[in-house]
Amino acid sequence: MPCAVAVPNSPIFSPSTRISSLFGKSPPSSLSPRIHGTPPTPQSQASTLSSSSPSSSLSLLIQNKVDDDCSVLKRKRPMRIDIPSTAGLGDFKLDTPRGEDRLDEVVVEGESYSVYCKRGKRGCVMEDRYSAVVDINGDSSQALFGVFDGHGGAKAVEFAAKNLGNNIVREFSGRCEEDVESSIRNGYLTTDAEFLKENHGGGACCVTALIRNGDLVVSNAGDCRAVMCRGGAAEALTYDHRPSRKDEKERIEALSGYVDCYRGVWRIQGSLAVSRGIGDRNYKQWVTAEPETRVVKINPDCEFLILASDGLWDKVSNQEAVDIVRPLCVGVEKPEPFSACKMLAELSVRRGSMDDISVMVIHLGRFVL
């Protein structure tokens, strides 16, 4: 049972082997986690101006002025410091931050899915994760995927990504076919209880997609979302758990909590902006890990599924996301699901997202019975 969980020390963050793509294509060798620190040097551009034209002369003067200003700016930069090589220095080592603290991107192409995660500008550590379990119990028609969005640190999101899938599989393996929703519910609640025993802070929003016996079972706790493309139309399979949602607000208030709006965002006790998730021990009286679940029969009209964190959905609508992915993945000779994931993330960034963004595209055609 191949299993992939996106945690900093796992092969997914530093893949050493080439993974087959969603539609059988091998990814290019450049598809690996990348750390970016130094911006690219702009290429110089030659300008061809006619000396006989007044407008050209004016343009030349403006260009010279810009070049002069750029030169001044360059002269104001601090001098470059050369760090000597450590060769021949014996046991002397230069300490550097851990790799996961500088992680900017996660790139993965699996057998039936593709993932792109991008660190946002808001924080210095990526708090998004994902997991993928395919060929459950040796059955190629069964799989479990998840996207996780952490807050208040990465402890909860790492724990959820490592353990939620296993807890769900363990639950439904010992139950009857009709009880899959209870199995998922117990898997979420067990993961939450186990994390609280770790005595860590922070929390994690989760969305999972279990594929089993021709059914797509989608669950969520928090504001990660699942959107399916059915014949070109976007169909939301989950609903975000936020304090502004009427039923969530009523549930919180019935538990003696309060919900108010702070800087345009509705929050629990004036602080937390999600109403369900794993962890959040300081708000556990009001924040439940119990998921909402929906079961859909997979048929040929079900083309693909998008799982993503709110870093995408806050800036890109459900139908927009489907419209971007579909031309790259449906009815084409060489599908490019990874390119679709990256295009969605980049669109969200262009629209002003400062949050971490994780996008997973799952090819549903493979699981039609």
Tab-separated table of N, CA and C in Angstrom, residues 218-342:
chain	number	residue	atom	x	y	z
A	218	VAL	N	-16.100	12.397	0.510
A	218	VAL	CA	-15.349	13.622	0.802
A	218	VAL	C	-15.768	14.157	2.164
A	219	SER	N	-14.758	14.495	2.983
A	219	SER	CA	-15.017	15.009	4.330
A	219	SER	C	-14.142	16.227	4.586
A	220	ASN	N	-14.607	17.105	5.462
A	220	ASN	CA	-13.784	18.270	5.817
A	220	ASN	C	-14.084	18.733	7.231
A	221	ALA	N	-13.071	19.331	7.838
A	221	ALA	CA	-13.190	20.021	9.114
A	221	ALA	C	-12.349	21.281	8.999
A	222	GLY	N	-13.004	22.401	8.786
A	222	GLY	CA	-12.291	23.657	8.575
A	222	GLY	C	-12.606	24.252	7.218
A	223	ASP	N	-11.670	25.056	6.689
A	223	ASP	CA	-11.952	25.775	5.446
A	223	ASP	C	-11.132	25.299	4.251
A	224	CYS	N	-10.513	24.110	4.327
A	224	CYS	CA	-10.026	23.470	3.102
A	224	CYS	C	-11.243	22.944	2.352
A	225	ARG	N	-11.185	22.937	1.031
A	225	ARG	CA	-12.395	22.664	0.237
A	225	ARG	C	-12.132	21.642	-0.861
A	226	ALA	N	-13.186	20.888	-1.192
A	226	ALA	CA	-13.160	19.928	-2.295
A	226	ALA	C	-14.165	20.363	-3.348
A	227	VAL	N	-13.698	20.467	-4.596
A	227	VAL	CA	-14.563	20.861	-5.723
A	227	VAL	C	-14.368	19.841	-6.836
A	228	MET	N	-15.470	19.281	-7.323
A	228	MET	CA	-15.411	18.290	-8.398
A	228	MET	C	-15.866	18.909	-9.705
A	229	CYS	N	-15.253	18.475	-10.790
A	229	CYS	CA	-15.691	18.868	-12.125
A	229	CYS	C	-16.575	17.752	-12.669
A	230	ARG	N	-17.831	18.081	-12.942
A	230	ARG	CA	-18.769	17.127	-13.503
A	230	ARG	C	-19.211	17.656	-14.872
A	231	GLY	N	-18.629	17.091	-15.933
A	231	GLY	CA	-18.971	17.529	-17.278
A	231	GLY	C	-18.677	18.993	-17.531
A	232	GLY	N	-17.657	19.529	-16.878
A	232	GLY	CA	-17.271	20.926	-17.071
A	232	GLY	C	-17.844	21.878	-16.047
A	233	ALA	N	-18.783	21.428	-15.225
A	233	ALA	CA	-19.389	22.290	-14.206
A	233	ALA	C	-18.765	22.021	-12.845
A	234	ALA	N	-18.502	23.080	-12.098
A	234	ALA	CA	-17.933	22.951	-10.760
A	234	ALA	C	-19.015	22.562	-9.764
A	235	GLU	N	-18.699	21.590	-8.919
A	235	GLU	CA	-19.638	21.138	-7.895
A	235	GLU	C	-18.895	21.066	-6.560
A	236	ALA	N	-19.229	21.971	-5.657
A	236	ALA	CA	-18.595	21.981	-4.335
A	236	ALA	C	-19.104	20.796	-3.528
A	237	LEU	N	-18.191	19.985	-3.020
A	237	LEU	CA	-18.572	18.812	-2.231
A	237	LEU	C	-18.416	19.054	-0.737
A	238	THR	N	-17.835	20.189	-0.358
A	238	THR	CA	-17.704	20.541	1.055
A	238	THR	C	-18.132	21.989	1.250
A	239	TYR	N	-18.401	22.334	2.493
A	239	TYR	CA	-18.757	23.700	2.857
A	239	TYR	C	-17.834	24.149	3.986
A	240	ASP	N	-17.237	25.314	3.817
A	240	ASP	CA	-16.238	25.805	4.769
A	240	ASP	C	-16.839	25.968	6.166
A	241	HIS	N	-16.058	25.563	7.160
A	241	HIS	CA	-16.462	25.734	8.563
A	241	HIS	C	-15.820	27.006	9.096
A	242	ARG	N	-16.602	28.052	9.092
A	242	ARG	CA	-16.129	29.333	9.607
A	242	ARG	C	-17.153	29.895	10.589
A	243	PRO	N	-16.694	30.728	11.542
A	243	PRO	CA	-17.630	31.262	12.536
A	243	PRO	C	-18.762	32.083	11.935
A	244	SER	N	-18.589	32.588	10.732
A	244	SER	CA	-19.629	33.401	10.095
A	244	SER	C	-20.785	32.550	9.574
A	245	ARG	N	-20.592	31.239	9.429
A	245	ARG	CA	-21.656	30.360	8.966
A	245	ARG	C	-22.746	30.284	10.021
A	246	LYS	N	-23.993	30.442	9.622
A	246	LYS	CA	-25.086	30.586	10.578
A	246	LYS	C	-25.157	29.415	11.558
A	247	ASP	N	-25.124	28.198	11.050
A	247	ASP	CA	-25.250	27.057	11.953
A	247	ASP	C	-24.021	26.906	12.849
A	248	GLU	N	-22.845	27.270	12.355
A	248	GLU	CA	-21.645	27.205	13.178
A	248	GLU	C	-21.679	28.266	14.279
A	249	LYS	N	-22.142	29.460	13.935
A	249	LYS	CA	-22.259	30.530	14.929
A	249	LYS	C	-23.228	30.125	16.040
A	250	GLU	N	-24.351	29.530	15.652
A	250	GLU	CA	-25.329	29.104	16.644
A	250	GLU	C	-24.770	27.990	17.523
A	251	ARG	N	-24.021	27.080	16.941
A	251	ARG	CA	-23.421	25.993	17.722
A	251	ARG	C	-22.432	26.536	18.746
A	252	ILE	N	-21.617	27.501	18.331
A	252	ILE	CA	-20.623	28.089	19.232
A	252	ILE	C	-21.298	28.849	20.366
A	253	GLU	N	-22.306	29.624	20.036
A	253	GLU	CA	-23.007	30.407	21.066
A	253	GLU	C	-23.753	29.507	22.036
A	254	ALA	N	-24.246	28.357	21.550
A	254	ALA	CA	-24.922	27.407	22.439
A	254	ALA	C	-23.947	26.796	23.438
A	255	LEU	N	-22.655	26.853	23.134
A	255	LEU	CA	-21.615	26.343	24.024
A	255	LEU	C	-20.968	27.465	24.834
A	256	SER	N	-21.684	28.587	24.955
A	256	SER	CA	-21.250	29.745	25.752
A	256	SER	C	-20.048	30.460	25.157
A	257	GLY	N	-19.837	30.314	23.859
A	257	GLY	CA	-18.803	31.084	23.188
A	257	GLY	C	-19.407	32.289	22.501
A	258	TYR	N	-18.572	33.103	21.898
A	258	TYR	CA	-19.094	34.235	21.135
A	258	TYR	C	-18.310	34.386	19.836
A	259	VAL	N	-18.973	34.982	18.873
A	259	VAL	CA	-18.389	35.216	17.554
A	259	VAL	C	-18.509	36.692	17.244
A	260	ASP	N	-17.406	37.320	16.862
A	260	ASP	CA	-17.472	38.715	16.464
A	260	ASP	C	-16.557	38.955	15.270
A	261	CYS	N	-16.692	40.122	14.690
A	261	CYS	CA	-15.936	40.467	13.492
A	261	CYS	C	-14.779	41.384	13.872
A	262	TYR	N	-13.566	40.966	13.524
A	262	TYR	CA	-12.381	41.748	13.819
A	262	TYR	C	-11.617	41.970	12.522
A	263	ARG	N	-11.496	43.228	12.117
A	263	ARG	CA	-10.815	43.596	10.877
A	263	ARG	C	-11.386	42.849	9.671
A	264	GLY	N	-12.699	42.764	9.649
A	264	GLY	CA	-13.381	42.176	8.509
A	264	GLY	C	-13.457	40.670	8.506
A	265	VAL	N	-12.962	40.008	9.560
A	265	VAL	CA	-12.972	38.544	9.634
A	265	VAL	C	-13.732	38.111	10.886
A	266	TRP	N	-14.685	37.194	10.713
A	266	TRP	CA	-15.437	36.673	11.845
A	266	TRP	C	-14.586	35.644	12.587
A	267	ARG	N	-14.535	35.772	13.929
A	267	ARG	CA	-13.638	34.951	14.733
A	267	ARG	C	-14.323	34.443	16.002
A	268	ILE	N	-13.859	33.288	16.471
A	268	ILE	CA	-14.310	32.749	17.752
A	268	ILE	C	-13.533	33.431	18.874
A	269	GLN	N	-14.244	33.934	19.848
A	269	GLN	CA	-13.625	34.625	20.988
A	269	GLN	C	-12.695	35.733	20.523
A	270	GLY	N	-13.018	36.325	19.377
A	270	GLY	CA	-12.226	37.422	18.844
A	270	GLY	C	-10.878	37.017	18.302
A	271	SER	N	-10.649	35.691	18.091
A	271	SER	CA	-9.313	35.242	17.700
A	271	SER	C	-9.321	34.268	16.532
A	272	LEU	N	-9.897	33.087	16.679
A	272	LEU	CA	-9.766	32.007	15.706
A	272	LEU	C	-10.787	32.149	14.575
A	273	ALA	N	-10.304	32.060	13.323
A	273	ALA	CA	-11.155	32.328	12.159
A	273	ALA	C	-11.753	31.065	11.544
A	274	VAL	N	-11.535	29.900	12.131
A	274	VAL	CA	-12.175	28.660	11.674
A	274	VAL	C	-12.886	28.024	12.863
A	275	SER	N	-13.950	27.258	12.579
A	275	SER	CA	-14.772	26.722	13.660
A	275	SER	C	-14.638	25.212	13.831
A	276	ARG	N	-13.921	24.532	12.911
A	276	ARG	CA	-13.669	23.101	13.065
A	276	ARG	C	-12.235	22.802	12.642
A	277	GLY	N	-11.696	21.755	13.218
A	277	GLY	CA	-10.344	21.364	12.861
A	277	GLY	C	-9.736	20.478	13.923
A	278	ILE	N	-8.543	20.013	13.661
A	278	ILE	CA	-7.793	19.178	14.599
A	278	ILE	C	-6.875	20.060	15.424
A	279	GLY	N	-6.875	19.850	16.752
A	279	GLY	CA	-6.040	20.655	17.632
A	279	GLY	C	-6.797	21.838	18.218
A	280	ASP	N	-6.109	22.995	18.319
A	280	ASP	CA	-6.696	24.210	18.900
A	280	ASP	C	-7.176	23.956	20.321
A	281	ARG	N	-6.279	23.457	21.154
A	281	ARG	CA	-6.679	23.064	22.508
A	281	ARG	C	-7.263	24.223	23.309
A	282	ASN	N	-6.797	25.434	23.083
A	282	ASN	CA	-7.310	26.572	23.843
A	282	ASN	C	-8.732	26.956	23.454
A	283	TYR	N	-9.204	26.430	22.324
A	283	TYR	CA	-10.559	26.733	21.853
A	283	TYR	C	-11.397	25.461	21.720
A	284	LYS	N	-10.947	24.383	22.354
A	284	LYS	CA	-11.556	23.080	22.122
A	284	LYS	C	-13.008	23.031	22.575
A	285	GLN	N	-13.390	23.900	23.490
A	285	GLN	CA	-14.789	23.932	23.924
A	285	GLN	C	-15.724	24.258	22.760
A	286	TRP	N	-15.202	25.004	21.780
A	286	TRP	CA	-16.050	25.439	20.663
A	286	TRP	C	-15.614	24.869	19.314
A	287	VAL	N	-14.367	24.463	19.207
A	287	VAL	CA	-13.835	23.955	17.935
A	287	VAL	C	-13.863	22.428	17.949
A	288	THR	N	-14.657	21.833	17.088
A	288	THR	CA	-14.762	20.382	17.028
A	288	THR	C	-14.012	19.837	15.815
A	289	ALA	N	-13.519	18.613	15.956
A	289	ALA	CA	-12.863	17.943	14.835
A	289	ALA	C	-13.837	17.072	14.048
A	290	GLU	N	-15.099	17.080	14.425
A	290	GLU	CA	-16.080	16.252	13.726
A	290	GLU	C	-16.286	16.771	12.302
A	291	PRO	N	-16.070	15.928	11.296
A	291	PRO	CA	-16.188	16.395	9.907
A	291	PRO	C	-17.616	16.306	9.388
A	292	GLU	N	-17.845	17.015	8.305
A	292	GLU	CA	-19.058	16.817	7.503
A	292	GLU	C	-18.652	15.965	6.306
A	293	THR	N	-19.493	15.011	5.940
A	293	THR	CA	-19.135	14.032	4.907
A	293	THR	C	-20.222	13.945	3.847
A	294	ARG	N	-19.779	13.783	2.600
A	294	ARG	CA	-20.697	13.601	1.477
A	294	ARG	C	-20.199	12.447	0.615
A	295	VAL	N	-21.120	11.607	0.169
A	295	VAL	CA	-20.779	10.449	-0.657
A	295	VAL	C	-21.350	10.649	-2.059
A	296	VAL	N	-20.486	10.482	-3.075
A	296	VAL	CA	-20.890	10.650	-4.481
A	296	VAL	C	-20.458	9.413	-5.257
A	297	LYS	N	-21.342	8.877	-6.072
A	297	LYS	CA	-20.982	7.761	-6.935
A	297	LYS	C	-20.160	8.279	-8.102
A	298	ILE	N	-18.995	7.655	-8.356
A	298	ILE	CA	-18.130	8.097	-9.444
A	298	ILE	C	-18.628	7.509	-10.759
A	299	ASN	N	-18.988	8.372	-11.683
A	299	ASN	CA	-19.411	7.933	-13.020
A	299	ASN	C	-18.576	8.662	-14.064
A	300	PRO	N	-18.728	8.328	-15.340
A	300	PRO	CA	-17.877	8.956	-16.377
A	300	PRO	C	-17.971	10.476	-16.444
A	301	ASP	N	-19.050	11.070	-15.938
A	301	ASP	CA	-19.159	12.531	-15.935
A	301	ASP	C	-18.255	13.175	-14.885
A	302	CYS	N	-17.835	12.397	-13.890
A	302	CYS	CA	-16.961	12.916	-12.833
A	302	CYS	C	-15.520	12.914	-13.358
A	303	GLU	N	-15.037	14.078	-13.771
A	303	GLU	CA	-13.769	14.151	-14.491
A	303	GLU	C	-12.559	14.269	-13.566
A	304	PHE	N	-12.591	15.198	-12.634
A	304	PHE	CA	-11.474	15.349	-11.699
A	304	PHE	C	-11.961	16.038	-10.439
A	305	LEU	N	-11.130	15.939	-9.401
A	305	LEU	CA	-11.437	16.542	-8.111
A	305	LEU	C	-10.298	17.469	-7.720
A	306	ILE	N	-10.638	18.651	-7.217
A	306	ILE	CA	-9.642	19.603	-6.709
A	306	ILE	C	-9.776	19.681	-5.194
A	307	LEU	N	-8.697	19.371	-4.494
A	307	LEU	CA	-8.604	19.611	-3.052
A	307	LEU	C	-7.626	20.756	-2.854
A	308	ALA	N	-8.008	21.758	-2.073
A	308	ALA	CA	-7.114	22.906	-1.898
A	308	ALA	C	-7.365	23.593	-0.571
A	309	SER	N	-6.334	24.267	-0.089
A	309	SER	CA	-6.444	25.064	1.129
A	309	SER	C	-7.091	26.400	0.809
A	310	ASP	N	-7.437	27.132	1.862
A	310	ASP	CA	-8.154	28.394	1.642
A	310	ASP	C	-7.274	29.451	0.998
A	311	GLY	N	-5.957	29.225	0.947
A	311	GLY	CA	-5.091	30.148	0.219
A	311	GLY	C	-5.485	30.260	-1.238
A	312	LEU	N	-6.058	29.198	-1.792
A	312	LEU	CA	-6.583	29.252	-3.157
A	312	LEU	C	-8.000	29.790	-3.176
A	313	TRP	N	-8.881	29.202	-2.356
A	313	TRP	CA	-10.310	29.512	-2.464
A	313	TRP	C	-10.661	30.928	-2.035
A	314	ASP	N	-9.817	31.576	-1.255
A	314	ASP	CA	-10.090	32.968	-0.879
A	314	ASP	C	-9.962	33.916	-2.066
A	315	LYS	N	-9.266	33.484	-3.131
A	315	LYS	CA	-9.035	34.354	-4.280
A	315	LYS	C	-9.581	33.797	-5.599
A	316	VAL	N	-9.871	32.522	-5.664
A	316	VAL	CA	-10.302	31.886	-6.916
A	316	VAL	C	-11.616	31.153	-6.670
A	317	SER	N	-12.607	31.401	-7.511
A	317	SER	CA	-13.910	30.758	-7.342
A	317	SER	C	-13.860	29.303	-7.792
A	318	ASN	N	-14.879	28.541	-7.400
A	318	ASN	CA	-14.946	27.125	-7.754
A	318	ASN	C	-14.940	26.924	-9.268
A	319	GLN	N	-15.778	27.672	-9.978
A	319	GLN	CA	-15.873	27.492	-11.426
A	319	GLN	C	-14.609	27.967	-12.134
A	320	GLU	N	-14.007	29.039	-11.634
A	320	GLU	CA	-12.745	29.495	-12.224
A	320	GLU	C	-11.683	28.404	-12.133
A	321	ALA	N	-11.619	27.756	-10.980
A	321	ALA	CA	-10.624	26.698	-10.798
A	321	ALA	C	-10.856	25.562	-11.783
A	322	VAL	N	-12.097	25.149	-11.939
A	322	VAL	CA	-12.422	24.075	-12.879
A	322	VAL	C	-12.105	24.493	-14.310
A	323	ASP	N	-12.405	25.731	-14.653
A	323	ASP	CA	-12.165	26.213	-16.017
A	323	ASP	C	-10.676	26.263	-16.354
A	324	ILE	N	-9.830	26.441	-15.362
A	324	ILE	CA	-8.387	26.465	-15.598
A	324	ILE	C	-7.832	25.046	-15.719
A	325	VAL	N	-8.318	24.141	-14.879
A	325	VAL	CA	-7.782	22.778	-14.871
A	325	VAL	C	-8.254	21.979	-16.084
A	326	ARG	N	-9.513	22.115	-16.455
A	326	ARG	CA	-10.111	21.219	-17.445
A	326	ARG	C	-9.408	21.229	-18.809
A	327	PRO	N	-9.064	22.379	-19.391
A	327	PRO	CA	-8.389	22.345	-20.700
A	327	PRO	C	-7.027	21.661	-20.670
A	328	LEU	N	-6.423	21.573	-19.500
A	328	LEU	CA	-5.110	20.944	-19.379
A	328	LEU	C	-5.185	19.457	-19.034
A	329	CYS	N	-6.366	18.985	-18.641
A	329	CYS	CA	-6.470	17.615	-18.144
A	329	CYS	C	-7.520	16.752	-18.830
A	330	VAL	N	-8.457	17.343	-19.527
A	330	VAL	CA	-9.568	16.573	-20.098
A	330	VAL	C	-9.586	16.738	-21.615
A	331	GLY	N	-9.623	15.622	-22.331
A	331	GLY	CA	-9.738	15.653	-23.782
A	331	GLY	C	-8.493	16.120	-24.498
A	332	VAL	N	-7.343	15.992	-23.871
A	332	VAL	CA	-6.081	16.389	-24.501
A	332	VAL	C	-5.162	15.182	-24.580
A	333	GLU	N	-4.261	15.204	-25.575
A	333	GLU	CA	-3.374	14.064	-25.792
A	333	GLU	C	-2.356	13.913	-24.667
A	334	LYS	N	-1.830	15.039	-24.195
A	334	LYS	CA	-0.846	15.009	-23.124
A	334	LYS	C	-1.320	15.885	-21.958
A	335	PRO	N	-2.098	15.322	-21.056
A	335	PRO	CA	-2.607	16.093	-19.910
A	335	PRO	C	-1.473	16.636	-19.048
A	336	GLU	N	-1.710	17.803	-18.453
A	336	GLU	CA	-0.712	18.454	-17.624
A	336	GLU	C	-1.336	18.880	-16.292
A	337	PRO	N	-1.681	17.923	-15.440
A	337	PRO	CA	-2.332	18.265	-14.170
A	337	PRO	C	-1.450	19.085	-13.245
A	338	PHE	N	-0.136	18.803	-13.241
A	338	PHE	CA	0.727	19.606	-12.378
A	338	PHE	C	0.732	21.069	-12.812
A	339	SER	N	0.807	21.305	-14.118
A	339	SER	CA	0.771	22.685	-14.625
A	339	SER	C	-0.515	23.375	-14.193
A	340	ALA	N	-1.614	22.626	-14.177
A	340	ALA	CA	-2.888	23.200	-13.751
A	340	ALA	C	-2.830	23.594	-12.276
A	341	CYS	N	-2.264	22.730	-11.447
A	341	CYS	CA	-2.128	23.049	-10.016
A	341	CYS	C	-1.328	24.333	-9.819
A	342	LYS	N	-0.218	24.424	-10.527
A	342	LYS	CA	0.655	25.592	-10.372
A	342	LYS	C	-0.009	26.861	-10.901
